[in-house]
Short mmCIF file of C-alpha atoms in Angstrom, two decimals:
data_model
loop_
_atom_site.label_atom_id
_atom_site.label_comp_id
_atom_site.label_asym_id
_atom_site.label_seq_id
_atom_site.Cartn_x
_atom_site.Cartn_y
_atom_site.Cartn_z
CA UNK A 1 19.75 -56.96 -120.92
CA UNK A 2 19.55 -60.61 -119.85
CA UNK A 3 16.83 -61.93 -117.56
CA UNK A 4 19.45 -62.57 -114.83
CA UNK A 5 20.75 -58.99 -114.91
CA UNK A 6 17.22 -57.59 -114.96
CA UNK A 7 16.37 -59.61 -111.85
CA UNK A 8 19.53 -58.40 -110.07
CA UNK A 9 18.63 -54.77 -110.83
CA UNK A 10 15.06 -55.33 -109.65
CA UNK A 11 16.29 -56.80 -106.34
CA UNK A 12 18.70 -53.90 -105.87
CA UNK A 13 15.92 -51.41 -106.58
CA UNK A 14 13.76 -53.00 -103.89
CA UNK A 15 16.65 -53.02 -101.40
CA UNK A 16 17.24 -49.29 -101.94
CA UNK A 17 13.56 -48.66 -101.22
CA UNK A 18 13.78 -50.52 -97.90
CA UNK A 19 15.64 -48.53 -95.21
CA UNK A 20 18.28 -50.74 -93.57
CA UNK A 21 20.55 -48.61 -91.39
CA UNK A 22 22.91 -50.75 -89.30
CA UNK A 23 21.01 -52.30 -86.41
CA UNK A 24 17.67 -51.65 -88.11
CA UNK A 25 17.77 -54.18 -90.97
CA UNK A 26 14.69 -56.24 -90.12
CA UNK A 27 12.65 -55.12 -93.15
CA UNK A 28 15.41 -55.67 -95.69
CA UNK A 29 16.14 -59.10 -94.17
CA UNK A 30 12.46 -59.98 -94.68
CA UNK A 31 12.64 -58.69 -98.26
CA UNK A 32 15.61 -60.97 -99.01
CA UNK A 33 13.91 -63.97 -97.40
CA UNK A 34 10.82 -63.32 -99.52
CA UNK A 35 12.99 -63.09 -102.64
CA UNK A 36 14.35 -66.59 -102.08
CA UNK A 37 10.90 -67.90 -101.20
CA UNK A 38 9.70 -66.63 -104.58
CA UNK A 39 12.31 -68.95 -106.11
CA UNK A 40 11.20 -71.86 -103.90
CA UNK A 41 14.57 -71.78 -102.11
CA UNK A 42 14.82 -72.15 -98.36
CA UNK A 43 16.66 -69.30 -96.65
CA UNK A 44 17.31 -69.19 -92.93
CA UNK A 45 17.36 -66.11 -90.76
CA UNK A 46 19.60 -65.50 -87.77
CA UNK A 47 18.85 -62.09 -86.36
CA UNK A 48 18.91 -59.92 -89.47
CA UNK A 49 21.38 -62.16 -91.29
CA UNK A 50 20.09 -64.28 -94.18
CA UNK A 51 21.76 -67.65 -94.80
CA UNK A 52 21.22 -69.77 -97.94
CA UNK A 53 22.84 -73.08 -98.94
CA UNK A 54 23.10 -74.56 -102.43
CA UNK A 55 20.64 -77.37 -103.20
CA UNK A 56 23.15 -80.23 -102.73
CA UNK A 57 24.90 -78.81 -99.67
CA UNK A 58 26.82 -81.51 -97.79
CA UNK A 59 28.54 -80.69 -94.49
CA UNK A 60 31.19 -83.30 -95.25
CA UNK A 61 32.50 -81.13 -98.09
CA UNK A 62 34.50 -77.92 -97.84
CA UNK A 63 32.47 -74.76 -98.25
CA UNK A 64 32.99 -71.53 -100.18
CA UNK A 65 31.36 -68.55 -98.49
CA UNK A 66 29.80 -65.76 -100.52
CA UNK A 67 29.16 -62.75 -98.30
CA UNK A 68 28.03 -59.17 -98.53
CA UNK A 69 25.97 -56.90 -96.27
CA UNK A 70 22.55 -55.35 -96.63
CA UNK A 71 22.91 -52.67 -93.94
CA UNK A 72 23.81 -49.08 -94.81
CA UNK A 73 25.12 -45.99 -93.08
CA UNK A 74 22.71 -43.12 -92.40
CA UNK A 75 22.29 -40.81 -95.41
CA UNK A 76 24.40 -37.66 -95.19
CA UNK A 77 22.59 -34.31 -95.15
CA UNK A 78 23.85 -33.26 -98.60
CA UNK A 79 21.72 -35.78 -100.55
CA UNK A 80 19.85 -33.94 -103.31
CA UNK A 81 17.72 -37.00 -104.10
CA UNK A 82 15.50 -39.16 -101.95
CA UNK A 83 18.08 -41.71 -100.73
CA UNK A 84 15.38 -44.39 -100.47
CA UNK A 85 13.99 -43.93 -103.96
CA UNK A 86 15.90 -45.84 -106.63
CA UNK A 87 16.31 -43.93 -109.88
CA UNK A 88 18.04 -44.89 -113.12
CA UNK A 89 19.55 -42.02 -115.10
CA UNK A 90 22.27 -42.17 -117.75
CA UNK A 91 22.79 -45.89 -117.06
CA UNK A 92 23.42 -45.21 -113.35
CA UNK A 93 21.26 -46.55 -110.53
CA UNK A 94 21.04 -44.02 -107.68
CA UNK A 95 20.06 -44.69 -104.08
CA UNK A 96 21.46 -45.26 -100.59
CA UNK A 97 23.37 -48.53 -100.49
CA UNK A 98 23.39 -48.94 -104.27
CA UNK A 99 27.20 -48.98 -104.31
CA UNK A 100 27.91 -50.07 -100.72
CA UNK A 101 26.96 -52.80 -100.81
CA UNK A 102 23.57 -53.42 -102.42
CA UNK A 103 25.12 -53.94 -105.83
CA UNK A 104 27.31 -56.69 -104.38
CA UNK A 105 24.39 -58.26 -102.49
CA UNK A 106 22.17 -58.40 -105.55
CA UNK A 107 24.94 -59.57 -107.91
CA UNK A 108 26.18 -62.30 -105.54
CA UNK A 109 22.57 -63.40 -105.09
CA UNK A 110 22.19 -63.63 -108.86
CA UNK A 111 25.31 -65.71 -109.33
CA UNK A 112 24.36 -67.94 -106.37
CA UNK A 113 21.05 -68.70 -108.11
CA UNK A 114 23.01 -69.50 -111.26
CA UNK A 115 24.87 -72.30 -109.44
CA UNK A 116 22.20 -73.26 -106.90
CA UNK A 117 20.88 -76.43 -108.56
CA UNK A 118 24.13 -77.84 -109.92
CA UNK A 119 24.84 -81.29 -108.43
CA UNK A 120 28.49 -81.36 -109.55
CA UNK A 121 30.05 -78.56 -107.46
CA UNK A 122 33.44 -79.39 -105.94
CA UNK A 123 32.56 -77.35 -102.85
CA UNK A 124 29.41 -76.28 -101.06
CA UNK A 125 28.21 -72.79 -101.79
CA UNK A 126 27.03 -70.78 -98.78
CA UNK A 127 25.54 -67.32 -99.23
CA UNK A 128 25.37 -65.09 -96.14
CA UNK A 129 23.82 -61.67 -96.57
CA UNK A 130 24.80 -60.11 -93.29
CA UNK A 131 23.80 -57.20 -91.08
CA UNK A 132 25.68 -54.66 -88.95
CA UNK A 133 28.75 -54.57 -91.21
CA UNK A 134 28.96 -50.80 -91.07
CA UNK A 135 29.32 -50.93 -87.26
CA UNK A 136 31.18 -54.28 -87.04
CA UNK A 137 28.33 -55.34 -84.77
CA UNK A 138 28.11 -58.46 -82.63
CA UNK A 139 24.82 -59.44 -84.33
CA UNK A 140 26.33 -59.45 -87.81
CA UNK A 141 28.55 -61.98 -89.57
CA UNK A 142 30.32 -63.02 -86.34
CA UNK A 143 27.04 -64.39 -85.01
CA UNK A 144 26.70 -66.68 -88.04
CA UNK A 145 30.22 -68.02 -88.66
CA UNK A 146 30.39 -70.35 -85.61
CA UNK A 147 27.55 -72.39 -87.15
CA UNK A 148 29.69 -73.30 -90.19
CA UNK A 149 33.00 -74.92 -89.29
CA UNK A 150 33.11 -76.37 -92.83
CA UNK A 151 33.85 -72.94 -94.40
CA UNK A 152 37.33 -73.12 -95.92
CA UNK A 153 37.50 -69.78 -97.76
CA UNK A 154 35.35 -66.86 -98.78
CA UNK A 155 34.55 -64.15 -101.29
CA UNK A 156 33.49 -60.89 -99.64
CA UNK A 157 31.40 -58.58 -101.79
CA UNK A 158 32.48 -54.95 -101.45
CA UNK A 159 32.87 -52.29 -104.17
CA UNK A 160 36.38 -52.77 -105.58
CA UNK A 161 35.76 -52.11 -109.26
CA UNK A 162 35.94 -55.93 -109.65
CA UNK A 163 39.62 -55.84 -108.81
CA UNK A 164 40.56 -58.59 -106.35
CA UNK A 165 41.71 -57.31 -102.95
CA UNK A 166 44.07 -59.92 -101.52
CA UNK A 167 45.04 -57.81 -98.50
CA UNK A 168 42.98 -55.47 -96.32
CA UNK A 169 43.93 -53.07 -93.55
CA UNK A 170 42.76 -53.81 -90.02
CA UNK A 171 41.82 -51.27 -87.37
CA UNK A 172 42.90 -50.75 -83.78
CA UNK A 173 41.97 -47.74 -81.65
CA UNK A 174 44.12 -46.89 -78.63
CA UNK A 175 43.08 -44.75 -75.67
CA UNK A 176 46.20 -43.22 -74.14
CA UNK A 177 46.88 -41.25 -70.95
CA UNK A 178 49.99 -39.25 -70.14
CA UNK A 179 50.37 -38.47 -66.44
CA UNK A 180 51.92 -35.40 -64.82
CA UNK A 181 51.52 -33.55 -61.54
CA UNK A 182 48.95 -30.83 -60.86
CA UNK A 183 50.12 -27.36 -59.86
CA UNK A 184 49.28 -23.64 -60.03
CA UNK A 185 50.08 -22.22 -63.48
CA UNK A 186 51.21 -18.88 -62.00
CA UNK A 187 53.93 -20.42 -59.83
CA UNK A 188 55.54 -22.76 -62.36
CA UNK A 189 54.50 -25.72 -60.25
CA UNK A 190 53.71 -29.29 -61.16
CA UNK A 191 54.53 -31.36 -64.21
CA UNK A 192 52.41 -30.62 -67.26
CA UNK A 193 50.80 -33.78 -68.64
CA UNK A 194 50.13 -32.01 -71.95
CA UNK A 195 53.85 -31.51 -72.57
CA UNK A 196 54.53 -35.16 -71.76
CA UNK A 197 51.74 -36.18 -74.13
CA UNK A 198 53.20 -33.98 -76.88
CA UNK A 199 56.41 -36.01 -76.82
CA UNK A 200 54.48 -39.25 -77.18
CA UNK A 201 52.18 -37.80 -79.84
CA UNK A 202 55.29 -36.83 -81.83
CA UNK A 203 56.46 -40.45 -81.55
CA UNK A 204 53.15 -41.66 -83.00
CA UNK A 205 53.47 -39.09 -85.81
CA UNK A 206 56.96 -40.11 -86.85
CA UNK A 207 57.51 -43.77 -85.94
CA UNK A 208 57.56 -46.30 -88.79
CA UNK A 209 57.15 -50.02 -88.20
CA UNK A 210 59.95 -51.81 -90.09
CA UNK A 211 57.89 -54.38 -92.00
CA UNK A 212 56.12 -52.91 -95.02
CA UNK A 213 53.22 -54.60 -96.79
CA UNK A 214 53.89 -54.93 -100.54
CA UNK A 215 50.26 -54.02 -101.29
CA UNK A 216 49.22 -51.76 -98.42
CA UNK A 217 52.46 -50.04 -97.48
CA UNK A 218 53.35 -49.17 -93.86
CA UNK A 219 51.22 -49.39 -90.74
CA UNK A 220 49.48 -46.02 -90.37
CA UNK A 221 49.02 -44.24 -87.03
CA UNK A 222 47.18 -40.96 -86.44
CA UNK A 223 46.38 -39.13 -83.20
CA UNK A 224 42.81 -38.00 -83.72
CA UNK A 225 41.54 -36.70 -80.34
CA UNK A 226 43.20 -34.89 -77.40
CA UNK A 227 41.67 -33.78 -74.09
CA UNK A 228 43.30 -32.28 -70.99
CA UNK A 229 42.84 -29.77 -68.22
CA UNK A 230 39.92 -28.50 -66.15
CA UNK A 231 40.66 -24.76 -65.86
CA UNK A 232 43.08 -22.18 -67.26
CA UNK A 233 45.18 -21.64 -64.13
CA UNK A 234 45.86 -25.28 -63.24
CA UNK A 235 48.67 -27.38 -64.69
CA UNK A 236 46.92 -30.60 -65.77
CA UNK A 237 47.98 -33.91 -64.26
CA UNK A 238 46.43 -36.02 -67.04
CA UNK A 239 46.25 -35.72 -70.84
CA UNK A 240 44.02 -38.17 -72.69
CA UNK A 241 44.43 -38.82 -76.41
CA UNK A 242 43.20 -41.31 -78.99
CA UNK A 243 45.21 -43.01 -81.72
CA UNK A 244 43.70 -44.52 -84.88
CA UNK A 245 45.90 -47.35 -86.22
CA UNK A 246 45.42 -48.99 -89.61
CA UNK A 247 47.30 -52.27 -89.53
CA UNK A 248 48.51 -54.42 -92.41
CA UNK A 249 49.02 -58.15 -92.91
CA UNK A 250 52.71 -57.60 -92.05
CA UNK A 251 51.76 -57.50 -88.35
CA UNK A 252 48.94 -58.76 -86.17
CA UNK A 253 47.11 -56.18 -84.07
CA UNK A 254 48.53 -57.91 -81.01
CA UNK A 255 52.11 -57.47 -82.26
CA UNK A 256 51.55 -53.78 -82.97
CA UNK A 257 50.02 -53.17 -79.56
CA UNK A 258 52.83 -54.93 -77.69
CA UNK A 259 55.49 -52.97 -79.59
CA UNK A 260 53.76 -49.65 -78.92
CA UNK A 261 53.29 -50.40 -75.23
CA UNK A 262 57.00 -51.18 -74.87
CA UNK A 263 58.11 -47.97 -76.61
CA UNK A 264 55.91 -45.13 -75.33
CA UNK A 265 55.82 -43.35 -71.99
CA UNK A 266 52.10 -43.37 -71.37
CA UNK A 267 49.26 -45.70 -70.43
CA UNK A 268 47.90 -47.44 -73.54
CA UNK A 269 44.59 -49.34 -73.70
CA UNK A 270 43.23 -50.89 -76.92
CA UNK A 271 39.48 -50.65 -77.38
CA UNK A 272 39.58 -53.92 -79.32
CA UNK A 273 42.00 -56.21 -81.15
CA UNK A 274 39.29 -58.01 -83.13
CA UNK A 275 39.33 -56.00 -86.39
CA UNK A 276 42.33 -57.76 -87.85
CA UNK A 277 44.22 -57.09 -91.08
CA UNK A 278 43.90 -59.83 -93.66
CA UNK A 279 46.06 -61.30 -96.36
CA UNK A 280 45.90 -64.45 -98.47
CA UNK A 281 48.66 -66.63 -99.92
CA UNK A 282 49.38 -66.00 -103.59
CA UNK A 283 49.07 -69.72 -104.31
CA UNK A 284 45.60 -70.02 -102.77
CA UNK A 285 42.93 -71.31 -105.20
CA UNK A 286 40.96 -68.05 -104.87
CA UNK A 287 43.97 -66.02 -106.03
CA UNK A 288 44.87 -68.52 -108.75
CA UNK A 289 41.28 -68.32 -110.05
CA UNK A 290 41.43 -64.53 -109.97
CA UNK A 291 44.65 -64.49 -111.96
CA UNK A 292 43.20 -66.98 -114.46
CA UNK A 293 40.25 -64.60 -114.89
CA UNK A 294 42.68 -61.77 -115.63
CA UNK A 295 41.87 -59.77 -112.51
CA UNK A 296 44.07 -57.04 -111.06
CA UNK A 297 45.34 -57.85 -107.55
CA UNK A 298 45.16 -54.96 -105.06
CA UNK A 299 45.35 -54.12 -101.37
CA UNK A 300 42.31 -52.47 -99.78
CA UNK A 301 42.64 -49.59 -97.27
CA UNK A 302 39.01 -49.87 -96.13
CA UNK A 303 37.73 -52.18 -93.41
CA UNK A 304 35.07 -54.83 -94.05
CA UNK A 305 33.71 -58.01 -92.45
CA UNK A 306 36.84 -59.70 -93.83
CA UNK A 307 38.45 -58.53 -90.59
CA UNK A 308 36.21 -60.92 -88.64
CA UNK A 309 36.76 -64.04 -90.75
CA UNK A 310 39.28 -66.64 -89.51
CA UNK A 311 39.75 -68.29 -92.93
CA UNK A 312 41.31 -67.08 -96.22
CA UNK A 313 39.24 -64.51 -98.08
CA UNK A 314 39.37 -62.13 -101.00
CA UNK A 315 37.31 -58.97 -101.41
CA UNK A 316 35.79 -58.16 -104.79
CA UNK A 317 32.62 -56.56 -106.07
CA UNK A 318 30.95 -54.15 -108.49
CA UNK A 319 31.03 -50.44 -107.72
CA UNK A 320 33.85 -48.19 -106.56
CA UNK A 321 34.88 -47.68 -102.93
CA UNK A 322 35.21 -43.89 -103.24
CA UNK A 323 31.42 -43.60 -103.84
CA UNK A 324 30.59 -45.32 -100.55
CA UNK A 325 28.97 -43.19 -97.83
CA UNK A 326 28.63 -40.21 -100.19
CA UNK A 327 25.62 -38.12 -101.15
CA UNK A 328 23.70 -39.26 -104.25
CA UNK A 329 25.43 -42.65 -104.19
CA UNK A 330 25.11 -44.71 -107.36
CA UNK A 331 26.30 -47.78 -109.20
CA UNK A 332 26.58 -48.07 -112.97
CA UNK A 333 24.45 -50.71 -114.66
CA UNK A 334 27.46 -51.85 -116.67
CA UNK A 335 29.29 -52.48 -113.41
CA UNK A 336 26.55 -54.87 -112.33
CA UNK A 337 26.68 -56.75 -115.64
CA UNK A 338 30.49 -56.97 -115.52
CA UNK A 339 30.36 -58.01 -111.87
CA UNK A 340 27.98 -60.88 -112.61
CA UNK A 341 30.19 -62.08 -115.45
CA UNK A 342 33.36 -62.04 -113.33
CA UNK A 343 31.71 -63.68 -110.32
CA UNK A 344 30.38 -66.39 -112.66
CA UNK A 345 33.88 -66.86 -114.10
CA UNK A 346 35.47 -67.16 -110.66
CA UNK A 347 32.93 -69.65 -109.36
CA UNK A 348 33.21 -71.75 -112.52
CA UNK A 349 36.98 -71.94 -112.04
CA UNK A 350 36.64 -72.83 -108.37
CA UNK A 351 33.66 -75.16 -108.35
CA UNK A 352 33.47 -76.99 -111.68
#
């Protein structure tokens, strides 16, 4: 094992041992700051986000963002191990956040150090290890990006098996109300809001948006919550339901919302339009570098901070998405080594 890989594993081990549930990342942010201080590298802190620039950073140059997040979800009850105690068994490193996304944080940090002192980089290198990703919080990456108008593109570290995600689903949640007229159930009075809602719910179940993403497929809509009525003998005059929509780069969230509002017979209110789908042009330098490195191009069904970035990005990192948020989460040591090698290859193609 090389010195660089050993240092990455050591950093990941320390991150696992430092609880960092979304909104409570102050200790892990301090740990990361101390790590850079031990390398005599200045790192800035904004809230619980850690920001580091390469040694010859020049705001007149374009900037490549490297980003991953150090917050985690809460451990599920079915953990059989201590989620905050890193353990290596059978070449697997166990612990909460090891796969999502501590492995990416530590590996991106390692490759950033590898390029930190080079004076000949074509672009600046900006590393942001962000907070509140798991809750898409206002104090996470969105609080940092306005400070860096020079960012031209980014690599987002999430567990993709080191395949390059060049499209990612967005998310929009709709709160809907179907209206009827109250009446006594025994006298066949009123207009039942539940029955009206059922017609609209069937529309959400069956409607297909015409444009299909080549990587992500169709826009997905699912009614996930329904609530109506106050007592058994009263015909309800309102039925409230919630729709989870997973958008693709074929439509903006705004386009989807406007189409839905024009086609359904109910009141529709989006909770937010900010978690946008993303896609990147196939001739973008990030994609060209990925193809030159022999990477598989994929679409990602899972949401990340990519949704909040207004510039072209790809998502790639060690680990596998299906392990995220599961009991006894782990990352394989070979995945970390392979991840470092591929990140190094990509940055060499882009920066040298």
